[in-house]
Coordinates of N, CA and C in Angstrom, one line a residue:
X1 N 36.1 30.1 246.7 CA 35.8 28.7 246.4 C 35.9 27.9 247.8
X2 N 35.1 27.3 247.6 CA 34.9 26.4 249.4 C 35.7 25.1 249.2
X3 N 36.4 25.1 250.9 CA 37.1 24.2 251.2 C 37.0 22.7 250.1
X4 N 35.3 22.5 249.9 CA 35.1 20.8 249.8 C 35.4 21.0 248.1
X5 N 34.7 22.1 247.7 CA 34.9 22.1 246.0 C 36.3 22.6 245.7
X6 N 37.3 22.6 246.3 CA 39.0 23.0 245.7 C 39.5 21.5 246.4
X7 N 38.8 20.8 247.4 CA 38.9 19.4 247.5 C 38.5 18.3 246.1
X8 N 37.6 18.7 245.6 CA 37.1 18.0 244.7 C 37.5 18.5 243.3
X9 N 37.8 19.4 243.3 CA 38.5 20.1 242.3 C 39.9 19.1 241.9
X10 N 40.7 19.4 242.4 CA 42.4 18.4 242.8 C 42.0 16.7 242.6
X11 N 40.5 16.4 243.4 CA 41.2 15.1 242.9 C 40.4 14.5 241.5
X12 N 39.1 15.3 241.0 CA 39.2 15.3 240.2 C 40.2 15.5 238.8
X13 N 41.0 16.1 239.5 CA 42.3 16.4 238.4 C 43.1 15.1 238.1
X14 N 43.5 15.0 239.6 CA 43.9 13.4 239.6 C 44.2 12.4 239.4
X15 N 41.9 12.1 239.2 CA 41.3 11.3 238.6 C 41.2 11.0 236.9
X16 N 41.2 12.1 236.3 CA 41.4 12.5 234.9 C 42.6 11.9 235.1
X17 N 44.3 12.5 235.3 CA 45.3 12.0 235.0 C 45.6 10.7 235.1
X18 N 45.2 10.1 236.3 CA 45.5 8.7 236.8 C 44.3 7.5 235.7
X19 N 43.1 8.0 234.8 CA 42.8 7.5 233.7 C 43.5 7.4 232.8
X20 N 44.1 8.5 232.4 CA 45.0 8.7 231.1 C 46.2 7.9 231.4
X21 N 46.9 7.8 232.6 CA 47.9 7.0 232.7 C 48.0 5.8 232.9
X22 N 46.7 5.4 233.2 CA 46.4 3.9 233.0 C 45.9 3.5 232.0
X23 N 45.2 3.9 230.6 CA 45.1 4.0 229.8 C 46.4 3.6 228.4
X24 N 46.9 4.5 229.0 CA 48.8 4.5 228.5 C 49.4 3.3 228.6
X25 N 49.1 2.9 229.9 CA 49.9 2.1 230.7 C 49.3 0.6 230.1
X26 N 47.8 0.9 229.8 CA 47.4 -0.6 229.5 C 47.7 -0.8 228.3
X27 N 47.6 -0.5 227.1 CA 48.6 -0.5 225.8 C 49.9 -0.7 225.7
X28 N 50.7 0.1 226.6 CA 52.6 -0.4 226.7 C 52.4 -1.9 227.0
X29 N 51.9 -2.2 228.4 CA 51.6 -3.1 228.5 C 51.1 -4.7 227.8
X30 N 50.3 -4.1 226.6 CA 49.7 -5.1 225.6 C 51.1 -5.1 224.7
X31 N 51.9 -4.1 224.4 CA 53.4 -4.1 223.7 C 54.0 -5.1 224.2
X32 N 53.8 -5.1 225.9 CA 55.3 -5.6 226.5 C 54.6 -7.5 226.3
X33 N 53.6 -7.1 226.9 CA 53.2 -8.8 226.4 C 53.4 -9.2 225.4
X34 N 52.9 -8.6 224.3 CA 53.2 -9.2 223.1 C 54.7 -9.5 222.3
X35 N 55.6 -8.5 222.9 CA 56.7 -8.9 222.3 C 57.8 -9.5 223.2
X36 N 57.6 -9.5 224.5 CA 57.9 -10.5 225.6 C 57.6 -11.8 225.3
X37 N 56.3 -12.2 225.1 CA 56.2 -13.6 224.5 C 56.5 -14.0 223.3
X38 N 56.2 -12.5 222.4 CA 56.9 -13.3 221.3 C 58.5 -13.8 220.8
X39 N 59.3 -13.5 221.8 CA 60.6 -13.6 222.1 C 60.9 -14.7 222.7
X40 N 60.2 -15.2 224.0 CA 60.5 -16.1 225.0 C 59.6 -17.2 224.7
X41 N 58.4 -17.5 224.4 CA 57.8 -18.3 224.2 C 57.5 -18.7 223.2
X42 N 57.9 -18.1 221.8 CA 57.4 -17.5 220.4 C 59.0 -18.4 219.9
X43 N 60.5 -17.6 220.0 CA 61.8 -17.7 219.7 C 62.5 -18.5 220.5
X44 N 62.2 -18.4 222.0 CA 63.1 -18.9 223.3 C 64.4 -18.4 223.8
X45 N 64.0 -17.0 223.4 CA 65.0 -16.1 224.1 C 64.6 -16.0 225.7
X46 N 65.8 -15.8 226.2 CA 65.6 -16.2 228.0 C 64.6 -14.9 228.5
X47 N 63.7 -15.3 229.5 CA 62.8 -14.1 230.2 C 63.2 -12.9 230.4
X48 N 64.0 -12.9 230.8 CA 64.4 -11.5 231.1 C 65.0 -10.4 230.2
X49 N 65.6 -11.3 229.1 CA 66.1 -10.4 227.8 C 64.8 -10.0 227.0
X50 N 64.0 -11.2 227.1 CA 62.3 -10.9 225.8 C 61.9 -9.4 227.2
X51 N 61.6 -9.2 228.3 CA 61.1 -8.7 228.6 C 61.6 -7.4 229.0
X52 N 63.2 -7.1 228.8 CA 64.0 -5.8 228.8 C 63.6 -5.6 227.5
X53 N 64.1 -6.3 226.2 CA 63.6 -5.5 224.9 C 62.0 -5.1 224.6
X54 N 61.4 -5.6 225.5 CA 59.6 -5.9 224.9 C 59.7 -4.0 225.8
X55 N 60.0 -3.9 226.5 CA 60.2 -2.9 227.7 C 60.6 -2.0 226.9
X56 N 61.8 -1.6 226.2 CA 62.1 -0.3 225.5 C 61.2 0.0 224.4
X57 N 60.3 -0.8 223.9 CA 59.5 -0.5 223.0 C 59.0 -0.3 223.4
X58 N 57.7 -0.7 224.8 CA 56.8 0.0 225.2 C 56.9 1.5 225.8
X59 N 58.2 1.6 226.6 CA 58.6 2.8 226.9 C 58.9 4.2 225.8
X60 N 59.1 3.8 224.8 CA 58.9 4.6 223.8 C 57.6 5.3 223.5
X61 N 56.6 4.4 223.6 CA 55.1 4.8 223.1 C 54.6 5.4 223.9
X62 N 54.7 5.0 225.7 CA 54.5 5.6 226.7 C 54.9 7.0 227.0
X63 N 56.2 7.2 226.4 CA 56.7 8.3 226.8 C 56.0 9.7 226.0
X64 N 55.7 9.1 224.9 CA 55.1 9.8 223.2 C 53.6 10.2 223.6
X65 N 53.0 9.4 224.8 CA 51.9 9.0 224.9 C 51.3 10.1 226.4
X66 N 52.3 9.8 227.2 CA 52.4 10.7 228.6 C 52.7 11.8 228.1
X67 N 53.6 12.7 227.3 CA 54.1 13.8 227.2 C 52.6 14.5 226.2
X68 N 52.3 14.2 225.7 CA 51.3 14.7 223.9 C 49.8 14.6 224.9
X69 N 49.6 13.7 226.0 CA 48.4 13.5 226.0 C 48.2 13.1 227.7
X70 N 48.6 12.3 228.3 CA 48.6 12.2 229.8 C 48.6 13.5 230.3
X71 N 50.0 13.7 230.4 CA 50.7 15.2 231.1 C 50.6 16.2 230.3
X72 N 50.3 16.8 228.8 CA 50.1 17.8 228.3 C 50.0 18.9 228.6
X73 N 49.5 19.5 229.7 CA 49.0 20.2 230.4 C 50.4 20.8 231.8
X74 N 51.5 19.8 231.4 CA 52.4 20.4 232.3 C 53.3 20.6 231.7
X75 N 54.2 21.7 232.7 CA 55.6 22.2 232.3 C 56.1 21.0 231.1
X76 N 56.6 22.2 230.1 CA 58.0 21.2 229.1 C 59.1 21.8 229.4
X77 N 60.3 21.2 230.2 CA 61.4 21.5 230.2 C 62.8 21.0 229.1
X78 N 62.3 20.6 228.4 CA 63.2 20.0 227.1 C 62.9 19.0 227.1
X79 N 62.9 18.7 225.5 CA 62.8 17.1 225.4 C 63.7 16.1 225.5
X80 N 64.6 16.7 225.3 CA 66.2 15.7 225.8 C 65.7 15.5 227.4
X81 N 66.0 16.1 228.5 CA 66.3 16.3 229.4 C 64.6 15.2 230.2
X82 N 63.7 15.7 229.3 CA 62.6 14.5 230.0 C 62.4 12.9 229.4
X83 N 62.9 12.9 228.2 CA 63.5 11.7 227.6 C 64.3 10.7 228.2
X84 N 65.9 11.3 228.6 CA 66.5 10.8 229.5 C 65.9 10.9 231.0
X85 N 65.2 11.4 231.4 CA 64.7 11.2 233.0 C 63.9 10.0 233.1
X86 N 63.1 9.8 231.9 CA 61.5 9.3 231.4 C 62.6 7.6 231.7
X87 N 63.0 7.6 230.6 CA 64.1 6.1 230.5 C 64.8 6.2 231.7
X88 N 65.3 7.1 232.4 CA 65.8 6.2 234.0 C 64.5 6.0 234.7
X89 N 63.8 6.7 235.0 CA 62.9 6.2 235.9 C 62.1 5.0 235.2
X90 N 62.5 4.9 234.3 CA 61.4 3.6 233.3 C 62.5 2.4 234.1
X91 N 63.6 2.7 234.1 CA 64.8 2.0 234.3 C 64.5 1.1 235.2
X92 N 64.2 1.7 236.3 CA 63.9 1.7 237.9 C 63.0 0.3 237.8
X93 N 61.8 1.2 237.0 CA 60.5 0.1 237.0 C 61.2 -1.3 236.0
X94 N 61.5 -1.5 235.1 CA 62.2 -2.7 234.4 C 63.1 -3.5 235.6
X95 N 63.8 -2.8 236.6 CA 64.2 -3.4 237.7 C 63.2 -4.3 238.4
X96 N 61.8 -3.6 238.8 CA 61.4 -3.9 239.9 C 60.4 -5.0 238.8
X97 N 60.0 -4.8 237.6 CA 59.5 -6.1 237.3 C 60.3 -7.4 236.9
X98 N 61.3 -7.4 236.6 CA 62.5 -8.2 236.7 C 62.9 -8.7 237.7
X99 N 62.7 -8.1 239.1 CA 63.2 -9.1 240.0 C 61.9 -9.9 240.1
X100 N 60.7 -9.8 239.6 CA 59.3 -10.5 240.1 C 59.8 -11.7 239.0
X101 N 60.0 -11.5 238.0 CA 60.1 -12.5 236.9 C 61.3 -13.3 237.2
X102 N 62.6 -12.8 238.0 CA 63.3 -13.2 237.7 C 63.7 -14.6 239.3
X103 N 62.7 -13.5 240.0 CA 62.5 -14.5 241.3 C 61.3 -15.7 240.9
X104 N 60.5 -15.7 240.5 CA 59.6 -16.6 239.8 C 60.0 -17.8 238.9
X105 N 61.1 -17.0 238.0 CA 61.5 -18.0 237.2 C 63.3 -19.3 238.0
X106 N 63.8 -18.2 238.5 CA 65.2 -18.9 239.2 C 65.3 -19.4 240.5
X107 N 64.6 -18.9 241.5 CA 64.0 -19.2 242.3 C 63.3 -20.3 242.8
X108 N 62.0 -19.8 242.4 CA 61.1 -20.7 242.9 C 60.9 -21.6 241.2
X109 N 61.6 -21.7 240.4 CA 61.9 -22.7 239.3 C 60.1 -23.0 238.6
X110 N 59.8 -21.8 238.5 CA 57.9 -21.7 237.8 C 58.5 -21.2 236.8
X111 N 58.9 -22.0 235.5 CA 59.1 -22.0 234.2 C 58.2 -21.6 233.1
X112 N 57.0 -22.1 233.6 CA 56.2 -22.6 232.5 C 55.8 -20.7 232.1
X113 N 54.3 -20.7 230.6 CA 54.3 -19.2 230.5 C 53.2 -19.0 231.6
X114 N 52.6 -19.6 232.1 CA 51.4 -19.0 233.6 C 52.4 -17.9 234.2
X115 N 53.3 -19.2 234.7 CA 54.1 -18.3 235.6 C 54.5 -17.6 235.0
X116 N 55.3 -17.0 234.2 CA 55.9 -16.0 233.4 C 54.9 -15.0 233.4
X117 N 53.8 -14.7 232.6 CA 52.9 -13.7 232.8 C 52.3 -13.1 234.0
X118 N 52.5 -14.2 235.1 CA 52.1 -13.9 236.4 C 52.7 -13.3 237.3
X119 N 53.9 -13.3 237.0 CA 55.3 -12.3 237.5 C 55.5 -11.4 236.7
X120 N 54.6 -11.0 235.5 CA 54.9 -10.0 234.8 C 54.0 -8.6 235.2
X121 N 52.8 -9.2 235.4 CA 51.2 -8.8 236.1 C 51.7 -8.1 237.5
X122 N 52.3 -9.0 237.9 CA 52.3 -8.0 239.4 C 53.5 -7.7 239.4
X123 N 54.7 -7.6 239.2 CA 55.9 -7.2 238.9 C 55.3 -5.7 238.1
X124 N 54.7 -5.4 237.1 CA 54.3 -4.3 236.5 C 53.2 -3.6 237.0
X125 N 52.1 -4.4 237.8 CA 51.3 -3.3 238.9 C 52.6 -2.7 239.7
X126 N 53.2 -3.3 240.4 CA 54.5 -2.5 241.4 C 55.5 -1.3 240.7
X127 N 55.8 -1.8 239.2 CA 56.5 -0.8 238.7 C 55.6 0.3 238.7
X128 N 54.0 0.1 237.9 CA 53.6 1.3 237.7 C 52.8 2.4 238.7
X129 N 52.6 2.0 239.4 CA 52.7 2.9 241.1 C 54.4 4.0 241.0
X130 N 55.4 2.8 240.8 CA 56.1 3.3 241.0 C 56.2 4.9 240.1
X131 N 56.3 4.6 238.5 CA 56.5 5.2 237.3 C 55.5 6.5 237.6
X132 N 53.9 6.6 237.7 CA 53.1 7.4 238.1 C 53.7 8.3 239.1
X133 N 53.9 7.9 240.0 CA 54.6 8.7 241.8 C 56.1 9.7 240.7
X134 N 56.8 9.2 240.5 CA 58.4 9.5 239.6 C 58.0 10.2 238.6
X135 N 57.2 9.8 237.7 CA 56.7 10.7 236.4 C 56.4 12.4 237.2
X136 N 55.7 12.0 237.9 CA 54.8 13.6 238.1 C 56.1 14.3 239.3
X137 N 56.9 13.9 239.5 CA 57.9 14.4 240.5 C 58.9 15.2 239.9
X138 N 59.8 14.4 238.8 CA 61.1 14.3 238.3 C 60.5 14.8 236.9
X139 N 59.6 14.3 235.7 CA 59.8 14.4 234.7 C 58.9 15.7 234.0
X140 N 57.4 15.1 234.1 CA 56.5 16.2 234.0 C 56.2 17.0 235.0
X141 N 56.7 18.5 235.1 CA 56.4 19.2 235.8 C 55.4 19.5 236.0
X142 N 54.9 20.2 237.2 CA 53.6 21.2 237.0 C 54.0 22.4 236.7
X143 N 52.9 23.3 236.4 CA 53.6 25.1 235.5 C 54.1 25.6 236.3
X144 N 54.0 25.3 237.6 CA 54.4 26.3 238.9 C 55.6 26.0 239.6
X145 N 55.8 24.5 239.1 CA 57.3 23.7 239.8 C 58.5 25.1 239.5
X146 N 59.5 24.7 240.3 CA 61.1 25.4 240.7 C 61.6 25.5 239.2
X147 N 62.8 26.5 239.3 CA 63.4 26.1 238.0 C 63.8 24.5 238.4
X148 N 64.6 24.7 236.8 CA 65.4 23.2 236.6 C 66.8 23.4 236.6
X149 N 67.6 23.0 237.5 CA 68.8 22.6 237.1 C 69.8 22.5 235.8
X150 N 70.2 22.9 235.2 CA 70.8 22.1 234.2 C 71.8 21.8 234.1
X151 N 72.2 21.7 235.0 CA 73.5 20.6 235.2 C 72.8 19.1 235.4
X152 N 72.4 19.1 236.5 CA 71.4 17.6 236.9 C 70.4 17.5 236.4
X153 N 68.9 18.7 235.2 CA 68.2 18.3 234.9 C 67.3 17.8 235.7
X154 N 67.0 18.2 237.5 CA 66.3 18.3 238.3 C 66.0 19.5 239.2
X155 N 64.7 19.3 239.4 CA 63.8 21.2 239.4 C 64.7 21.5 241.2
X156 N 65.0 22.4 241.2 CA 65.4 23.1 242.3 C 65.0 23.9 243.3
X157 N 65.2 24.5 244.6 CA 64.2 24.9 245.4 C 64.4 26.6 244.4
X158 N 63.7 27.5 244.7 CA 64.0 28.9 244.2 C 65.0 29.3 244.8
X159 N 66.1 30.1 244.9 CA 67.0 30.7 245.1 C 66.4 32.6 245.9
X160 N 65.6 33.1 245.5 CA 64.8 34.5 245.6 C 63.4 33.9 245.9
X161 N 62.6 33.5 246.7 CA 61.2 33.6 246.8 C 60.5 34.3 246.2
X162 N 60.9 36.0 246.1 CA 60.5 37.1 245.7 C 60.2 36.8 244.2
X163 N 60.9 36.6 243.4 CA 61.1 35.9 242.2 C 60.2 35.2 241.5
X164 N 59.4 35.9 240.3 CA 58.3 35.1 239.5 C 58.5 34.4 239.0
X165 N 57.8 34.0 238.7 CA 57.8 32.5 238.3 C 57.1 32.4 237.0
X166 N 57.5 31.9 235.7 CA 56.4 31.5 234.5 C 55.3 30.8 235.0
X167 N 54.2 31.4 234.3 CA 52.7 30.4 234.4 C 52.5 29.9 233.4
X168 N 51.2 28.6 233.4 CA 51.1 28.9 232.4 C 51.7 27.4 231.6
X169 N 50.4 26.5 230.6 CA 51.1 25.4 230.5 C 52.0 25.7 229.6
X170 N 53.1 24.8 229.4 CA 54.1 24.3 228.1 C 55.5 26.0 228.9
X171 N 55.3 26.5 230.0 CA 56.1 27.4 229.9 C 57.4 26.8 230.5
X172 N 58.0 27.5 230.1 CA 59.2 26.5 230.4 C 60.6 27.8 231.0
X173 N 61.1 27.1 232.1 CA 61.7 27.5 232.7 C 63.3 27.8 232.6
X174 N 64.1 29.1 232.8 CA 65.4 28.5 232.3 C 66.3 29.2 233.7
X175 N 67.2 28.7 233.9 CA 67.7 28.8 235.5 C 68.7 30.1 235.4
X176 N 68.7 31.2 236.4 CA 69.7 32.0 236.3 C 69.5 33.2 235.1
X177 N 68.0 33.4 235.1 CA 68.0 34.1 234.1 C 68.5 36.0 234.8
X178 N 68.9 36.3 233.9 CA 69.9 37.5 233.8 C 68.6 38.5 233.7
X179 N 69.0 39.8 233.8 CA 68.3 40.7 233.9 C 68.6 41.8 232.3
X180 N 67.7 41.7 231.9 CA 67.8 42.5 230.4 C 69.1 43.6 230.5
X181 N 69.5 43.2 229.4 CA 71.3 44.4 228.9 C 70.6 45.5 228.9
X182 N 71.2 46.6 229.6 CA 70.8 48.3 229.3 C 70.8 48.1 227.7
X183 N 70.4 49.5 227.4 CA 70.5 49.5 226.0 C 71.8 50.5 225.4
X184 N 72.4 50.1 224.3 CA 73.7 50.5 223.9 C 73.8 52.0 224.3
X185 N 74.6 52.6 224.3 CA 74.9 53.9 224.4 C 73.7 54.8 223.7
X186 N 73.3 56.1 223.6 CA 73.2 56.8 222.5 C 72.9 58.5 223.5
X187 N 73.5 59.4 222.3 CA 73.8 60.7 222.9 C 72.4 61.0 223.5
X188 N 71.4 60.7 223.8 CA 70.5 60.8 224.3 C 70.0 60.7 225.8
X189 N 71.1 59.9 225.3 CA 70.6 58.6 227.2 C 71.5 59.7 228.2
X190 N 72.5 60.0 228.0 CA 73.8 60.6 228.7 C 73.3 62.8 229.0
X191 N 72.8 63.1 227.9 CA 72.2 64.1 227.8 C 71.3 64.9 227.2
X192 N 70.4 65.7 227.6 CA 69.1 66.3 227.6 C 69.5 66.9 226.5
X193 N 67.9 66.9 226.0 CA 67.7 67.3 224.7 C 67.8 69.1 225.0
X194 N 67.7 69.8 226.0 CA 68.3 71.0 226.4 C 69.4 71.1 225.9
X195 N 71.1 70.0 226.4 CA 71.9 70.2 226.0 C 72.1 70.2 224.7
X196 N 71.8 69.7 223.8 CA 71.8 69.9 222.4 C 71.6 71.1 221.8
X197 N 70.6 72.0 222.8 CA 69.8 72.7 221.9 C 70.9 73.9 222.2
X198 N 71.6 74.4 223.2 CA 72.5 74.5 223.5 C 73.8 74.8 222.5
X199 N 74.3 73.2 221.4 CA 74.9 73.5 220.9 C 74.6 74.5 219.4

């Protein structure tokens, strides 16, 4: 395969993923709006509470949504283990759109909902750069990534180079794997069917 088509190959890959995740992303997104406003503009619950709870609901669907159908195609290392990675690094991003909203709204005293949505808009382009970069690093593997840790539930360098590796999507990795038990005893293993004949 030539240099330009294993070039085009990869970012076609990408290209497909980075659809599907924006895709994803534009629907959580229609969640977070909708139940962010309908909290804060809708009830008059304060901005940042409508938009942390609007946020765990969308993160839910996202996650359901990235694992089944975005990332499909990569490593599963447990569902617990990418669950909890999934919600901290979501964590991160609720950070980074929160200080946009929360500098917009305390700050520079832009109350009204313009502002509000307009610090949610670019506050959540910034998260999702972020979330895409983090997703594909920490949560969904690729088939060929390191084992995983399980203590910390983050992929590790190999320990043996020499050492295969599972291929292969949905294969999943487990750290320190042992080397198959001999097999129990039996008068066979210890002596030749000669000595038997013998007795």
């Amino acid at each position: 395969m030539s240099l330009v088509a294993k070039i085009h190959r990869q970012f076609a890959h990408l290209v497909r993923e980075l659809a599907k995740f924006g895709s994803v992303g534009a629907i959580a997104f229609v969640i977070t709006v909708a139940i962010g406003n309908g909290l804060h503009t809708g009830l008059g619950v304060g901005p940042l509470t409508s938009n942390g709870v609007a946020t765990v609901f969308a993160t839910t669907f996202s996650y359901l949504a990235n694992r089944y159908w975005t990332f499909r195609h990569r490593d599963r290392t447990g569902l617990g283990r990418e669950y909890v990675l999934f919600f901290g690094l979501n964590g991160v991003g609720l950070v980074i759109t929160e200080l946009f909203i929360g500098f917009t709204h305390y700050v520079l005293k832009l109350d009204g909902p313009v502002s509000y949505n307009a610090a949610l808009v670019v506050g959540t382009g910034v998260a999702t750069l972020f979330r895409f970069w983090s997703y594909k690093k920490w949560v969904f593997l690729p088939a060929s990534a390191p084992q995983v840790d399980p203590a910390s539930g983050l992929p590790e360098a190999p320990s043996d180079p020499a050492e295969p590796v599972a291929e292969g999507p949905g294969a999943t990795r487990a750290h320190n794997r042992q080397a198959p038990s001999p097999r129990l005893g039996h008068p066979l293993d210890s002596r030749t069917a000669e000595d038997y004949a013998e007795i």
